[in-house]
Coordinates of C-alpha atoms in Angstrom, one line a residue:
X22 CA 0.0 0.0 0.0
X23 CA 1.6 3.4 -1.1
X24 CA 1.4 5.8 1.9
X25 CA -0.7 8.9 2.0
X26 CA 1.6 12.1 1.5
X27 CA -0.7 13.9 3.8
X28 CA -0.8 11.6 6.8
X29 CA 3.2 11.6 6.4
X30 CA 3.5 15.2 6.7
X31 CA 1.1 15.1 9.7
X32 CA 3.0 12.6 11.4
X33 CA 6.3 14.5 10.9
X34 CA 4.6 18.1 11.7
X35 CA 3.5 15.9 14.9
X36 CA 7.3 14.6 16.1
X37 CA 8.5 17.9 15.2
X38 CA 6.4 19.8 17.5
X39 CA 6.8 17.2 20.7
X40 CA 10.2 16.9 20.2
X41 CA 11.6 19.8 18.9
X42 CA 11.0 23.6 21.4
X43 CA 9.1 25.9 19.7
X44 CA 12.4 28.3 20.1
X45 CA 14.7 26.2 18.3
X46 CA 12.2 26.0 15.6
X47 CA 11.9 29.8 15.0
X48 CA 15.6 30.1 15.5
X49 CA 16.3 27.6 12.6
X50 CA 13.5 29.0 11.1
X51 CA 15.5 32.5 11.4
X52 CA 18.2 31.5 9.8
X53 CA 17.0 29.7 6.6
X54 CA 15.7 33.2 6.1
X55 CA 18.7 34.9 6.1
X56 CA 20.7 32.5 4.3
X57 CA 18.0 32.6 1.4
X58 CA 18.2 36.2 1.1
X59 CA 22.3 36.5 1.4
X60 CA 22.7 33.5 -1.0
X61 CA 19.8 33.8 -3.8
X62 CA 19.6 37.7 -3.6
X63 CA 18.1 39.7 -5.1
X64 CA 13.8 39.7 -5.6
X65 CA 13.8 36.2 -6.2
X66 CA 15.5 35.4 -2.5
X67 CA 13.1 37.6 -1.4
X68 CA 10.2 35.8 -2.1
X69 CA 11.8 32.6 -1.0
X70 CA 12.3 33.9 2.1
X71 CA 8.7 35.5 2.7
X72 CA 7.5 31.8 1.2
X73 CA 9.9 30.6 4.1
X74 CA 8.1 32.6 6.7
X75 CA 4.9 32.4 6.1
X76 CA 5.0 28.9 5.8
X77 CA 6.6 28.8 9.8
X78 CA 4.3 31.3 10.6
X79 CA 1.2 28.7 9.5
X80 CA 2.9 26.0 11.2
X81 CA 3.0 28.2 14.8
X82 CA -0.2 28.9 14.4
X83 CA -1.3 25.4 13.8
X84 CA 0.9 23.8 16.3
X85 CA -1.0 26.2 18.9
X86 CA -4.2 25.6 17.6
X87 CA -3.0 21.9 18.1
X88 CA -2.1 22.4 21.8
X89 CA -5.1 24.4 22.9
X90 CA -6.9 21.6 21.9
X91 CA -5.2 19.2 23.9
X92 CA -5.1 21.4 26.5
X93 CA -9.2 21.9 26.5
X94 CA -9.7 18.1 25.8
X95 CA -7.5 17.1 29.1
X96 CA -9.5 19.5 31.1
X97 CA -12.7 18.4 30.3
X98 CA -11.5 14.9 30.1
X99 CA -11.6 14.8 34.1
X100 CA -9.0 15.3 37.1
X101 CA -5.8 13.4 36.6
X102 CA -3.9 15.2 39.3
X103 CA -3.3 17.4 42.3
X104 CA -6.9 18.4 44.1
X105 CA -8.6 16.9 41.2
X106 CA -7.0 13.2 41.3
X107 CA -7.5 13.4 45.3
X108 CA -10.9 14.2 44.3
X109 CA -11.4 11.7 42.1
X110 CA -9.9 8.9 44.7
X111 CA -12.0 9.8 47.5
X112 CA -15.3 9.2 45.3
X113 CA -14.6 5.8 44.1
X114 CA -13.7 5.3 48.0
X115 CA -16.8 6.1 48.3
X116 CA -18.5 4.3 45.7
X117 CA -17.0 1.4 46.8
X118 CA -18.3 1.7 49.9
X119 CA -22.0 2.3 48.6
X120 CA -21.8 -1.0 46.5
X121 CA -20.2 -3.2 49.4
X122 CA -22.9 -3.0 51.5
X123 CA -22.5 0.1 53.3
X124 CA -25.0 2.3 51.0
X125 CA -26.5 4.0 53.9
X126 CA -23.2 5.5 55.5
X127 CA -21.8 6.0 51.8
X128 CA -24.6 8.2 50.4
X129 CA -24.3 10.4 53.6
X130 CA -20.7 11.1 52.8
X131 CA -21.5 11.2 49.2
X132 CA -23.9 14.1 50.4
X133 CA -21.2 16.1 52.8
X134 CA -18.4 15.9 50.0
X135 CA -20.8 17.0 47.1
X136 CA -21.6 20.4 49.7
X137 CA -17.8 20.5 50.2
X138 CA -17.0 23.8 48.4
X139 CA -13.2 23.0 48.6
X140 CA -14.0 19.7 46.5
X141 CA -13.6 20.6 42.4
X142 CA -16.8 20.9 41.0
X143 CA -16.6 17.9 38.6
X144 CA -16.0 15.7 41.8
X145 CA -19.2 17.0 43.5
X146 CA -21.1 16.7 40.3
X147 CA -19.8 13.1 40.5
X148 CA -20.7 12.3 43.9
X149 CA -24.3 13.2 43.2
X150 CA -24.3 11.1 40.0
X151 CA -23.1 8.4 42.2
X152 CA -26.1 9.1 44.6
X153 CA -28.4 8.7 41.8
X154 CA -27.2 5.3 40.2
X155 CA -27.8 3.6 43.8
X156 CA -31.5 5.5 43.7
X157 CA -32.2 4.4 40.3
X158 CA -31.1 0.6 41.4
X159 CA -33.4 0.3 43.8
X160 CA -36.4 1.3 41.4
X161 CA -36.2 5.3 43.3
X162 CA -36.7 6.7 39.9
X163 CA -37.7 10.5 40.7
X164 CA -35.5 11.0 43.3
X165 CA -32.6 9.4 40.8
X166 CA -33.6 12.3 38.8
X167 CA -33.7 15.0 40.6
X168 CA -30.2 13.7 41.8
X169 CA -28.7 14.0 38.6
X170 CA -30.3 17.2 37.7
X171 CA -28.4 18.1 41.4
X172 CA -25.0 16.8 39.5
X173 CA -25.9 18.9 36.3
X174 CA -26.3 21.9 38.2
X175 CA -22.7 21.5 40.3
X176 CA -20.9 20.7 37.3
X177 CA -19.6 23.7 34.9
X178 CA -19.0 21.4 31.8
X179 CA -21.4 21.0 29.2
X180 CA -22.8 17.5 29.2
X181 CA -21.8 14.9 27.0
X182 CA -24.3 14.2 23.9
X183 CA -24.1 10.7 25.4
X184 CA -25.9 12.0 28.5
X185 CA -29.5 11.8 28.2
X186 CA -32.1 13.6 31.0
X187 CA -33.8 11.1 33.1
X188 CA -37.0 10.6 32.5
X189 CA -39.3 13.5 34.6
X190 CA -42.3 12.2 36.9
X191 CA -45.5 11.1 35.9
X192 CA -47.5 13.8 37.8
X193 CA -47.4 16.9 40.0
X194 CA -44.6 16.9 42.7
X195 CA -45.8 18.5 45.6
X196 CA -43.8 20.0 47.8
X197 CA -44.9 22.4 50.6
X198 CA -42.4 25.5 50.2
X199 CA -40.7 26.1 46.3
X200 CA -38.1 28.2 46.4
X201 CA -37.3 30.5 43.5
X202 CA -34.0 32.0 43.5
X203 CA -30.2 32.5 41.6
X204 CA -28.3 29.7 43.9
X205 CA -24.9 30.8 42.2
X206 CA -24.5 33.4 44.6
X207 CA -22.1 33.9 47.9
X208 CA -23.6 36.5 49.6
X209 CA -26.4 37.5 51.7
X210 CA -29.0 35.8 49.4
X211 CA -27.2 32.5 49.8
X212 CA -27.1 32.9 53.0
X213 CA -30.8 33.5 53.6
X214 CA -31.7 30.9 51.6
X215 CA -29.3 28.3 53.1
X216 CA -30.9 29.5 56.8
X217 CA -34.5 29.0 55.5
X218 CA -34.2 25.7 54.1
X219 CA -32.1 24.4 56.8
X220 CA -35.2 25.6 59.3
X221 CA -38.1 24.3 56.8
X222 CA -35.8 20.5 56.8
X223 CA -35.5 20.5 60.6
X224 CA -39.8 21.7 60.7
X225 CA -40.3 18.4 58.4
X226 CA -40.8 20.4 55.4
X227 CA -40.4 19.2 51.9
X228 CA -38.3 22.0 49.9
X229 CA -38.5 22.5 46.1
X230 CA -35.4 24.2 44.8
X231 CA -36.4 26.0 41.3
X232 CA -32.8 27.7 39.8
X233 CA -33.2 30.7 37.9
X234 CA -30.3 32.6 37.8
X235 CA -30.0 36.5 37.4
X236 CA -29.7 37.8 33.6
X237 CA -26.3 38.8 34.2
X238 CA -25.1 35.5 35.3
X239 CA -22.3 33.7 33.3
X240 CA -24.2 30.7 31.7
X241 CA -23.1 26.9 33.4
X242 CA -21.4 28.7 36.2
X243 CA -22.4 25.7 38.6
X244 CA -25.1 26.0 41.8
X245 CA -23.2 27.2 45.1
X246 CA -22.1 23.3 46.9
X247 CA -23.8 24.5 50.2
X248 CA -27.1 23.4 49.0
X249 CA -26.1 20.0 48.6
X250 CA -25.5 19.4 52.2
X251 CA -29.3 19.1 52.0
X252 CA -30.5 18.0 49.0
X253 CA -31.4 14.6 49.3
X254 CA -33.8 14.0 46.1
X255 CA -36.8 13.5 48.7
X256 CA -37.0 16.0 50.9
X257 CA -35.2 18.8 49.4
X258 CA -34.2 18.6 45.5
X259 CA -33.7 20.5 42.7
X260 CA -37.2 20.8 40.4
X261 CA -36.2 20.7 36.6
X262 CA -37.1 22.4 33.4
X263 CA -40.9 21.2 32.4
X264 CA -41.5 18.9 35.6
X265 CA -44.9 20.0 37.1
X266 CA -45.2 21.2 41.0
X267 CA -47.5 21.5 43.3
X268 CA -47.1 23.3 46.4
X269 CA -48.5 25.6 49.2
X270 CA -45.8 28.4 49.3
X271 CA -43.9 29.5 46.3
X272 CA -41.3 32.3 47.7
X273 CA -39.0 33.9 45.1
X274 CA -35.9 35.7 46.6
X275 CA -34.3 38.6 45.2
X276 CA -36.5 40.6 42.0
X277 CA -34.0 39.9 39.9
X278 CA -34.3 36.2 40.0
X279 CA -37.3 36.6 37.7
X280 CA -35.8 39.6 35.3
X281 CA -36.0 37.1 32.8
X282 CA -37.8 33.8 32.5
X283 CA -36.4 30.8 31.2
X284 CA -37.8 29.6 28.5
X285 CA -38.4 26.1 30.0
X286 CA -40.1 26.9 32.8
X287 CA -41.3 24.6 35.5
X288 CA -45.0 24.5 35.6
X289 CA -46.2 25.4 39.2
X290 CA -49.5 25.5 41.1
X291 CA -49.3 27.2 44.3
X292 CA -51.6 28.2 47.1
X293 CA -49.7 31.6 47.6
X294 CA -46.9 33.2 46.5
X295 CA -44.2 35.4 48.0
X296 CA -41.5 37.8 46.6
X297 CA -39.2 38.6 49.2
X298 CA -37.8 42.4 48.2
X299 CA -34.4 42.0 49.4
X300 CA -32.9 45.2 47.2
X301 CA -33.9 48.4 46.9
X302 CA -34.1 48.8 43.0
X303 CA -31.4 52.0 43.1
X304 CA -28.3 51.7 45.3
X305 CA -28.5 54.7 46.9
X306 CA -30.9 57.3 47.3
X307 CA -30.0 60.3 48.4
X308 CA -30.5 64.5 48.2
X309 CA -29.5 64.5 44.6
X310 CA -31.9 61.8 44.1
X311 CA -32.2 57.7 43.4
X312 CA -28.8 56.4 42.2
X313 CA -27.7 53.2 39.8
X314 CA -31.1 51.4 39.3
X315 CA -30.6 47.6 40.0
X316 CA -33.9 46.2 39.0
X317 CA -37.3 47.6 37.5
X318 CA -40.1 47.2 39.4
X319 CA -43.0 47.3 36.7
X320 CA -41.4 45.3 34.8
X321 CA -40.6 42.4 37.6
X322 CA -44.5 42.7 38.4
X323 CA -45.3 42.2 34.7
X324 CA -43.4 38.9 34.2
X325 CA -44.1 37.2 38.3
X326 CA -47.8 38.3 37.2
X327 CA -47.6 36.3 33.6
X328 CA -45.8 33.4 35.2
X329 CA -47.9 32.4 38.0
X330 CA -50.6 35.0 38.6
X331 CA -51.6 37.2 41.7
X332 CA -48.6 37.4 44.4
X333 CA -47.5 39.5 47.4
X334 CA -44.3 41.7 47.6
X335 CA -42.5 40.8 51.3
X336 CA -39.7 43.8 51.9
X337 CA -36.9 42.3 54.1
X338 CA -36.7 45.3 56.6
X339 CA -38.7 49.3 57.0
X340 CA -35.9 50.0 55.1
X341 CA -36.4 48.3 51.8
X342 CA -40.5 49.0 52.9
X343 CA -39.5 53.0 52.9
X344 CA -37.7 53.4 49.5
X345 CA -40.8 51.4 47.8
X346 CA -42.9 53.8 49.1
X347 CA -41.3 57.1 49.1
X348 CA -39.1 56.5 45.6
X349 CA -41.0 54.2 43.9
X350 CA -44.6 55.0 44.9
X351 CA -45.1 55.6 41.0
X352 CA -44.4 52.7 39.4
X353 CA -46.0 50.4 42.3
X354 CA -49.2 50.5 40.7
X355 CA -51.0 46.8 41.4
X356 CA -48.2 45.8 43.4
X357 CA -49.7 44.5 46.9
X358 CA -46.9 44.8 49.8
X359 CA -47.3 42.7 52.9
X360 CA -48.6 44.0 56.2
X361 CA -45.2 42.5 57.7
X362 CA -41.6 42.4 56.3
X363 CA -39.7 39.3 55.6
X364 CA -37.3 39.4 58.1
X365 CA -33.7 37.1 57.4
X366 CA -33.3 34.2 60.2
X367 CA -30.8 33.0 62.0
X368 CA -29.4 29.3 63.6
X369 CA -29.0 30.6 67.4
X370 CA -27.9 27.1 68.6
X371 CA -25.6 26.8 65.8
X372 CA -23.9 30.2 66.0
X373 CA -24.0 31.2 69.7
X374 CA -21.0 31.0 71.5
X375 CA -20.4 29.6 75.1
X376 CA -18.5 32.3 77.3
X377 CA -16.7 35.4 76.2
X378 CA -12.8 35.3 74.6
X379 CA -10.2 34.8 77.4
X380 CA -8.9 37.9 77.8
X381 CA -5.4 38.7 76.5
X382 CA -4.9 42.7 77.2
X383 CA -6.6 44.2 74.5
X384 CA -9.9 44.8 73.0
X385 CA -10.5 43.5 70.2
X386 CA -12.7 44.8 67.6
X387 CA -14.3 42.9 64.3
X388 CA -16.3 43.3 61.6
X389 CA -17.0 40.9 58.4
X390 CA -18.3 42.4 54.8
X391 CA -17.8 42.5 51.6
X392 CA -14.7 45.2 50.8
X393 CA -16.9 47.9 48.8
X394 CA -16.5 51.6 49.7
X395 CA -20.3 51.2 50.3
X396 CA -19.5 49.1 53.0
X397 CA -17.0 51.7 54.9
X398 CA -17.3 55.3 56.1
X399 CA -17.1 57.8 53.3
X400 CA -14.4 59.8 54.3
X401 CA -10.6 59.1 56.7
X402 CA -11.7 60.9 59.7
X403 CA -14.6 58.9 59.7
X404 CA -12.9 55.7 59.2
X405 CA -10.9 56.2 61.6
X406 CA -13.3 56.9 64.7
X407 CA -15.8 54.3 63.3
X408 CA -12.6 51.6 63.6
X409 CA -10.6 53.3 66.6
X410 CA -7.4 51.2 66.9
X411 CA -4.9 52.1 69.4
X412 CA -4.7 52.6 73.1
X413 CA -5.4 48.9 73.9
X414 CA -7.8 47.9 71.0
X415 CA -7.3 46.0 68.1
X416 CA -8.9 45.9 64.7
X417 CA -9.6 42.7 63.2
X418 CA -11.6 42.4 59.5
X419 CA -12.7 39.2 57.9
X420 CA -13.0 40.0 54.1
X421 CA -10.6 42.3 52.8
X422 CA -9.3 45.7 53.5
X423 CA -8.1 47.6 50.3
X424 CA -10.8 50.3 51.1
X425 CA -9.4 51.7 53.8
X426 CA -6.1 51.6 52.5
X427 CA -6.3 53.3 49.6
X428 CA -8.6 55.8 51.7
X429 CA -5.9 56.0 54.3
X430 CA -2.2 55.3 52.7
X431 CA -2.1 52.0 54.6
X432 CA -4.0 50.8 57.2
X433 CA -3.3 51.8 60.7
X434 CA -1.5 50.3 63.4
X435 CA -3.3 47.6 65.3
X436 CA -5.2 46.4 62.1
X437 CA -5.4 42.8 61.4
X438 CA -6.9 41.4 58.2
X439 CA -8.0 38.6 56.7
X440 CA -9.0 37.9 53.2
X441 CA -12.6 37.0 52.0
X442 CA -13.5 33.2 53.2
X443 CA -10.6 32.8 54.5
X444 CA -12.0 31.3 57.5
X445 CA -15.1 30.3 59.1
X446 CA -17.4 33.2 60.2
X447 CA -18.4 32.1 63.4
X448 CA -14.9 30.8 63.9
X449 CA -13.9 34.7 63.4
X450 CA -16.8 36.2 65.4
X451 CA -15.8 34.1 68.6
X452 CA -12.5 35.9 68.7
X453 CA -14.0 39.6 69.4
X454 CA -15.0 41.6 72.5
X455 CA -17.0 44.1 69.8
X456 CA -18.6 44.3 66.7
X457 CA -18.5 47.2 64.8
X458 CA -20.3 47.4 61.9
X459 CA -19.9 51.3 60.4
X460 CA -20.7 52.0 56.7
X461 CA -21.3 54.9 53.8
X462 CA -23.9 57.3 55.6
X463 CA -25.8 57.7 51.9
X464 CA -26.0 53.4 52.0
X465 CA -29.2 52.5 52.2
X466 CA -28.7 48.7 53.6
X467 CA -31.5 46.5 52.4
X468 CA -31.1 44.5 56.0
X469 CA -28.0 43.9 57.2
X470 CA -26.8 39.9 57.8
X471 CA -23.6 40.8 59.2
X472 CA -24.4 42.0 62.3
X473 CA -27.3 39.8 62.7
X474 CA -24.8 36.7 62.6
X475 CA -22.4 38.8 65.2
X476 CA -25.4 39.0 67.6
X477 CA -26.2 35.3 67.2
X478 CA -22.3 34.1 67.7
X479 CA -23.0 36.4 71.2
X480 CA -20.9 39.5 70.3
X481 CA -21.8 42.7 71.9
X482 CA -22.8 45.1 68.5
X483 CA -22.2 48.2 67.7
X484 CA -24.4 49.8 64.9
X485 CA -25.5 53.3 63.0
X486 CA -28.9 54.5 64.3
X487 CA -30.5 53.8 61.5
X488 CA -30.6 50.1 62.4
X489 CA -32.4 50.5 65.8
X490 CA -35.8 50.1 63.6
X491 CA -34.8 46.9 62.9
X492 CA -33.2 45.6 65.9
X493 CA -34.3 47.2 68.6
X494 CA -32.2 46.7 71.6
X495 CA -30.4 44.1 70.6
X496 CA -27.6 46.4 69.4
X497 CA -25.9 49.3 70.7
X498 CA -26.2 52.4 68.5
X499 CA -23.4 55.5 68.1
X500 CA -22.1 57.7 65.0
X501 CA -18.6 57.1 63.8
X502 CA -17.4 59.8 65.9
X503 CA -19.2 57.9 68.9
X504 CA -18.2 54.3 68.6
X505 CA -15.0 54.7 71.2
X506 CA -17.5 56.2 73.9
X507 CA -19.7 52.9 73.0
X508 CA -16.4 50.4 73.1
X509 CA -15.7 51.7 76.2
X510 CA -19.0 51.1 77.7
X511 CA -19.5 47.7 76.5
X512 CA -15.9 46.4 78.1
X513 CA -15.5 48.5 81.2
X514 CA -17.9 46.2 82.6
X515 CA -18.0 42.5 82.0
X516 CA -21.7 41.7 83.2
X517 CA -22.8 45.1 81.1
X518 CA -21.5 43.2 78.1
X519 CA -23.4 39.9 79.1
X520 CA -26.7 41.4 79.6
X521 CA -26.2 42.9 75.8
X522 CA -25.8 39.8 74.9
X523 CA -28.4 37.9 76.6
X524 CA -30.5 41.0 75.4
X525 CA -29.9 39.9 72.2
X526 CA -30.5 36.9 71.9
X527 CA -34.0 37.2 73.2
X528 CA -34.5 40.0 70.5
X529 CA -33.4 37.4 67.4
X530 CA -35.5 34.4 69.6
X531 CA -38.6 36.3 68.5
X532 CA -37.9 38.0 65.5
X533 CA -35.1 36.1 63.5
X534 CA -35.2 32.5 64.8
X535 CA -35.5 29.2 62.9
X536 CA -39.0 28.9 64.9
X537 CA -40.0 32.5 64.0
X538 CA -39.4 31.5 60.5
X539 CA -41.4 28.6 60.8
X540 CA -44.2 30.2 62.7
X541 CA -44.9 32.7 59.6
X542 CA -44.9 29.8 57.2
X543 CA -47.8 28.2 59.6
X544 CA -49.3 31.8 59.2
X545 CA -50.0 31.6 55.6
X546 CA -51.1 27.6 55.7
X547 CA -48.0 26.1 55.5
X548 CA -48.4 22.7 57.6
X549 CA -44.9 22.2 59.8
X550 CA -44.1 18.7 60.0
X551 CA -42.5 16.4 62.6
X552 CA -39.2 17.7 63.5
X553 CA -36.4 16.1 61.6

């Protein structure tokens, strides 16, 4: 058989570019050029040499055309080392485990390491596959399903065409709260959602989980992994594209969850539903008027309205409540707001700490945000009273600090930072004598989850007065120029600081609790369950 010119050529363009550098090549390259043009001469060496060079410059390009290739195909071809082939062990572990007769155990830890957010997302995509194969072999069809619609949310590659959708249940799925929301997210709206579903599980609730991410949001970016520490396919899973649900509370969180529908929508029947108003629609509103608009409010009514009919607006605090009313009274039309706000809950048990940080000399104070210049006092002299470091106190911030240091040339003596995530919240909370929570006076704060977590972890709180509406005397209020004299108070006497505490705690019992949360389901005819 005579060989084929072409696949010679590809073979040697092949051992060429493994074996030989790309810098040798253009060096060699380089000098076939200039030999052509010194010993031919003239126009003739001149096109030889262009000839020359444009035929290396082809080959470059193909070569990196070649490796980008390879380079995508390995990464989508799976882990093969580092994190990813640790990864990649620890599941077949696991799945080992699940098929040697220890499924009950394995599909726990199956669950844990798919919520791990350290874990590389094609492992926790795995892990929930791996769930669903031992539902599906045991004839649990539906909740195989929603399993691996769990995996295809958690994993940011495309699937396979190999990989066909399981089949979707015969009827309605009812479950008693759905929950519409963007569950990419990190902040706040993660959080509020993580702390209602983990109160609806405990109540004996089943918990619907409809994605619809925000229009802005980067398309396959994967679900955030602390959902998966509670979806289980049964009691809390993820409802997919065209399945039909049933249930007594749908509550959307955040407006611009529903800027835009998806085109395949689930189709849902519910008793009542609930948009919780957790953003203002401008970011600030101040004398000059309202500021960068965030989300329309016709236009949100419109499409919730289309979707699933007649609904009720929740505002998270008086504050989101206000700037409806006083800015946006216009375009509020045949909106109907809710006699109460939608308050954010909190885990006491889980975040309260036992005792008060053994004392080492100094005061320490903390506070844990996001680094915007929203989130800090507009100008140094402010800055610098709202944080007073110095004199026996310390400043210690969880989530970055280059605010204040562009503001103020560096940061100040006694200032100890940490970077966003770095380490556990409550871990970080349990460490302070105060928190000190200061921000842009023209910030209008939809509600305020950090210092709602520092009053549950059980540290005395120091906020604006604009946020005594909302917490009441579970906080200590004082200006910038203030928050020394208020320091001062809380730590010159140790029972003083205790019964701020304690005072606290029975504020958020009431108002921000797992049980409140639950009580206002029961409110609107949501039937609480057996504890879990």
């Amino acid at each position: 058989m005579t060989p084929d010119p072409r696949a010679l050529l590809a073979g040697l363009r092949r051992r060429v570019r493994r074996h030989v550098p790309m810098r040798t090549a253009f060096a060699v390259s380089a000098v076939c050029v200039a030999l052509l043009v010194v010993l031919v001469g003239g126009r003739p060496g001149l096109a030889a040499a262009s000839l020359f060079l444009g035929a290396g410059v082809a080959w470059a390009g193909r070569s990196v055309a070649v490796l980008r290739r390879e380079e995508h195909a390995a990464a989508t071809a799976g882990p093969v080392s580092g994190r990813g082939r640790a990864d990649q062990q620890a599941v077949e572990r696991m799945c080992r485990h699940l098929w040697g007769g220890f499924s009950t155990a394995a599909l726990a830890e199956l669950r844990e390491f798919s919520a791990d957010p350290t874990r590389t997302p094609e492992s926790r995509a795995a892990a929930l596959s791996a769930a669903a194969d031992r539902h599906a072999s045991i004839g649990e069809t539906d909740r195989a399903g929603a399993l691996r619609h769990a995996a295809l949310l958690s994993d940011p590659r495309p699937p396979g065409p190999s990989v066909k959708p399981e089949p979707l249940p015969d009827g309605p799925v009812h479950v008693d709260v759905l929950l519409v929301s963007d569950f990419c997210n990190l902040g706040g709206t993660t959080g509020s959602n993580l702390q209602e579903l983990a109160a609806q599980t405990a109540g004996g609730l089943r918990t619907g989980l409809l994605h619809h991410p925000f229009d802005n949001q980067k398309p396959g970016r994967p679900v955030n992994p602390k959902f998966n520490r509670f979806v289980d396919g049964d009691r809390v899973r993820y409802v997919r594209p065209g399945e039909q649900v049933t249930c007594d509370v749908m509550i959307v969180r955040h407006p611009r969850s529903v800027e835009s529908l998806r085109e395949d929508l689930t189709h849902v029947t519910a008793r009542a539903t609930k948009l919780i108003v957790n953003q203002t629609p401008c970011r600030y509103y101040g004398d000059d008027g309202a500021g960068e608009a965030v989300w329309d409010v016709a236009e949100t009514h419109r499409v919730l309205q289309d979707w699933i009919g007649d609904h009720e607006w929740c505002p998270i605090s008086p504050f989101v409540r206000r700037a409806l009313l006083e800015h946006h009274a216009d375009e509020l039309g045949p909106v109907r707001l809710s006699d109460h706000d939608w308050t954010n809950i909190i885990d006491l048990d889980e975040w309260r700490r036992d005792g008060e940080r053994e004392p080492d000399g100094a005061v320490r104070i903390g506070r844990h945000s996001r680094d915007h210049e929203s989130k800090w006092p507009e100008t140094p002299e402010l800055l610098l009273s709202a944080y007073p470091a110095g004199e026996g106190r310390e400043v210690h911030v969880l989530g970055g600090t280059s605010v204040p240091r562009r503001m103020l040339g560096g940061l100040p003596e006694g200032w100890v930072t940490y970077r966003y995530d770095s380490l556990p919240v409550p871990e970080f909370l349990r460490d302070l004598d105060v928190y000190v929570y200061q921000t842009s006076s023209d910030l209008l704060e939809a509600f305020g989850r950090a210092p709602l977590e520092a009053m549950a972890a059980g540290v005395p709180t120091v906020l604006p007065p604009k946020f005594e509406e909302l917490f009441g005397s579970a906080a200590v209020y004082a200006t910038p120029g203030r928050v020394g004299d208020a320091v001062d108070w809380l730590t010159a006497d140790p029972r003083r600081s205790r019964d701020q505490v304690e005072q606290a705690w029975a504020v958020l019992r009431d108002r921000f609790s797992h049980q409140a949360h639950l009580q206002r389901l029961a409110a609107i005819g949501v039937r609480v369950g057996a504890p879990v």
